[in-house]
């Protein structure tokens, strides 16, 4: 049995107590078999054998996904799907080469259900115009999979037709035994509420914002965004997703502004001025370990800033200076 097959088979059984051992095993594999990561470690003068703690793992800067084909064991496979990050026409988009599209979708569903219960209990409606227009979006692929697996009869996506979305929300609320989730990029949700205003159809939903103004509106902090959305959707907390093209996992905030990572994904904070000083701080820049990223790189240094809480939850505070404006939950 190959390392990959063994690791993926054990992935659903990873616990908080076994996470570090799994991360170190995957690090030693990718340090040898992921060429861009191996070259980066060599440039740093880091010998993988000397890394014995999770906190000592060097993280690959996320910009490598724009400039390199980040693959582990590249000779063994060709990509079956390519996810591209959101961005303007002037920005180079990150490319995540996906060996097994089912791995992404099934992992995303497992994470969602751990927070929200079975997909079959939901109807998913989505307002993601920029993602649909640009194409090759991992977020669109995830929502499409959720909608198909849920067994819902309604279409999931609405581009710019707010009236049709309003009617679909009203219809979905009448389906017995199902909750309704409206998933939307921030600017599109604001455009929708500005046109629709408070209405009965907008009450009693679970609203999941994925961040991102895309230059369409002024940037605002998350608290301000959620307060504005609540004027139309009601007083219940607005939910959020923290995810990105370069990952195969997501973290969710269930209405309180704090993201909670799934078991197989871990957020660590580093000193924003020293990328190799990790841990021991409440505020800092985000490093992510995503154990599902076995075919690209599981150890990613992002440009996002966060605050960590004692219970392990985290708040996303914004972006580091000189960072590209990104799509999912990058509210400055």
Coordinates of C-alpha atoms in Angstrom, one line a residue, residues 7 17 32 71 74 80 104 109 112 124-125 153 162 166 170 178 191 201 220 231 246 249 262 266 291 319-320 327 329:
X7 CA -2.7 8.3 4.7
X17 CA -4.4 14.1 19.9
X32 CA 10.8 14.9 -0.5
X71 CA 2.2 18.9 -6.8
X74 CA 4.0 14.8 -9.9
X80 CA -8.4 16.0 -13.2
X104 CA -12.3 17.7 -2.3
X109 CA -19.1 17.6 2.8
X112 CA -19.9 20.8 6.6
X124 CA -28.7 25.4 -0.7
X125 CA -29.2 28.7 -2.7
X153 CA -35.2 20.0 -6.5
X162 CA -32.6 38.9 -7.4
X166 CA -36.4 35.9 -3.5
X170 CA -39.9 31.7 -0.3
X178 CA -35.5 21.3 5.4
X191 CA -26.6 44.3 -3.4
X201 CA -38.9 35.7 2.6
X220 CA -15.7 47.0 5.7
X231 CA -31.1 44.7 8.8
X246 CA -5.2 26.5 -2.3
X249 CA -10.8 22.1 3.7
X262 CA -12.3 20.8 11.4
X266 CA -5.2 23.4 11.9
X291 CA -4.1 17.3 5.9
X319 CA -4.9 41.1 5.3
X320 CA -1.2 41.9 5.6
X327 CA -12.2 36.1 -2.3
X329 CA -13.5 36.0 3.9

